[in-house]
Amino acid sequence: MDEPHEASTHARVELTPAAAALIRQLRAAHGPLMFHQSGGCCDGSAPMCYPDGEFRTGGSDVLLERLVVDGVEEPVPFWMSVSQHEVWRHTRLIVDVVEGRGSGFSLEAPEGVRFLIRSRLI
């Protein structure tokens, strides 16, 4: 398996206050966290939150950023598939939270909310 790599251009990922609050809640319940943003369809195109290391990354993934969240001891890595990064590399990614059930694989699913990416051209 190829090693994952960091984005060659500085990707900008930020959190809304609601997303940061949910990350604090999930961190308290599940330990260190990570995100992976794939280019899949349906919920596969939403940022998925996992216990850190539970989603296996490799050469087809880019580490965009290590998110620093007040109240969380360690940075939260935010990964994206290389193909998705090619499409979104000129955008600022904003991780937000909306009501509604997302994927059953993402940690926030039982909370009745889901993470959502909003974007802005940079």
Coordinates of C-alpha atoms in Angstrom, one line a residue:
M1 CA 0.0 0.0 0.0
D2 CA 1.3 3.4 -0.9
E3 CA 1.9 5.9 1.9
P4 CA -0.6 8.8 2.2
H5 CA 0.8 12.2 1.6
E6 CA 0.1 15.8 2.6
A7 CA -1.5 18.2 0.2
S8 CA 1.1 20.0 -1.9
T9 CA -0.8 23.3 -1.7
H10 CA -2.0 24.6 1.6
A11 CA -5.6 23.5 1.8
R12 CA -7.8 25.5 4.0
V13 CA -10.3 23.7 6.3
E14 CA -12.2 25.4 9.0
L15 CA -15.0 24.5 11.4
T16 CA -18.2 26.2 12.3
P17 CA -18.8 26.7 16.0
A18 CA -21.5 23.9 15.8
A19 CA -19.0 21.5 14.2
A20 CA -16.4 22.3 16.8
A21 CA -18.9 21.6 19.6
L22 CA -19.9 18.3 18.0
I23 CA -16.2 17.3 17.7
R24 CA -15.7 18.0 21.4
Q25 CA -18.7 15.9 22.2
L26 CA -17.6 13.0 20.0
R27 CA -14.0 13.2 21.3
A28 CA -15.3 12.9 24.9
A29 CA -17.3 9.8 23.9
H30 CA -14.9 8.1 21.4
G31 CA -11.3 9.3 22.0
P32 CA -9.1 10.9 19.3
L33 CA -10.9 11.5 16.0
M34 CA -10.2 11.8 12.3
F35 CA -12.2 12.9 9.2
H36 CA -12.1 11.5 5.7
Q37 CA -13.8 13.2 2.8
S38 CA -14.2 10.9 -0.2
G39 CA -15.5 11.6 -3.7
G40 CA -18.3 9.0 -3.4
C41 CA -22.0 9.4 -3.9
C42 CA -24.7 10.0 -1.4
D43 CA -23.3 10.1 2.1
G44 CA -19.9 9.1 0.7
S45 CA -19.5 12.7 -0.4
A46 CA -20.0 14.0 3.2
P47 CA -17.1 14.3 5.6
M48 CA -17.0 11.1 7.7
C49 CA -15.8 11.2 11.3
Y50 CA -14.1 8.1 12.7
P51 CA -12.0 7.2 15.7
D52 CA -8.5 8.2 14.7
G53 CA -6.9 5.4 12.7
E54 CA -10.1 3.4 12.2
F55 CA -10.3 4.5 8.5
R56 CA -7.3 3.2 6.7
T57 CA -5.6 5.9 4.5
G58 CA -3.1 5.3 1.8
G59 CA -1.6 6.7 -1.4
S60 CA -5.0 7.6 -2.8
D61 CA -5.5 10.0 0.2
V62 CA -4.2 13.5 1.0
L63 CA -3.9 14.9 4.5
L64 CA -5.3 18.3 4.1
E65 CA -5.0 19.6 7.6
R66 CA -4.7 18.8 11.2
L67 CA -7.6 20.7 12.8
V68 CA -7.0 22.3 16.1
V69 CA -10.2 22.4 18.2
D70 CA -10.5 24.2 21.5
G71 CA -11.1 21.7 24.3
V72 CA -9.6 18.7 22.3
E73 CA -6.1 17.6 23.3
E74 CA -4.8 16.5 19.9
P75 CA -5.3 17.9 16.4
V76 CA -8.0 16.1 14.3
P77 CA -6.6 15.0 10.9
F78 CA -8.7 15.8 7.9
W79 CA -8.1 13.5 4.9
M80 CA -9.5 13.6 1.4
S81 CA -9.3 11.3 -1.6
V82 CA -6.7 12.5 -4.2
S83 CA -9.4 12.6 -6.8
Q84 CA -11.7 14.8 -4.7
H85 CA -8.7 17.0 -3.8
E86 CA -8.1 17.7 -7.5
V87 CA -11.7 19.0 -7.8
W88 CA -11.7 21.0 -4.5
R89 CA -8.1 22.2 -4.2
H90 CA -9.1 25.9 -5.0
T91 CA -11.7 26.0 -2.3
R92 CA -11.9 26.7 1.4
L93 CA -13.7 23.8 3.1
I94 CA -16.0 24.7 5.9
V95 CA -17.1 21.7 8.1
D96 CA -20.6 22.4 9.4
V97 CA -23.4 20.4 11.1
V98 CA -27.0 20.1 10.0
E99 CA -30.0 18.2 11.4
G100 CA -30.7 14.9 9.8
R101 CA -29.2 11.4 9.9
G102 CA -26.1 10.9 7.8
S103 CA -24.2 7.7 7.2
G104 CA -24.3 5.0 9.8
F105 CA -20.5 4.8 9.6
S106 CA -19.8 8.3 10.8
L107 CA -19.7 8.8 14.6
E108 CA -22.3 11.6 14.6
A109 CA -25.1 9.5 13.0
P110 CA -26.8 8.4 16.3
E111 CA -26.9 12.1 17.4
G112 CA -29.5 13.0 14.7
V113 CA -27.1 15.4 13.0
R114 CA -24.5 15.1 10.2
F115 CA -21.4 16.8 9.2
L116 CA -21.6 18.7 5.9
I117 CA -19.0 20.5 3.8
R118 CA -19.7 24.0 2.6
S119 CA -17.1 25.6 0.3
R120 CA -15.9 28.9 -0.8
L121 CA -13.5 29.7 -3.7
I122 CA -10.1 31.0 -2.6

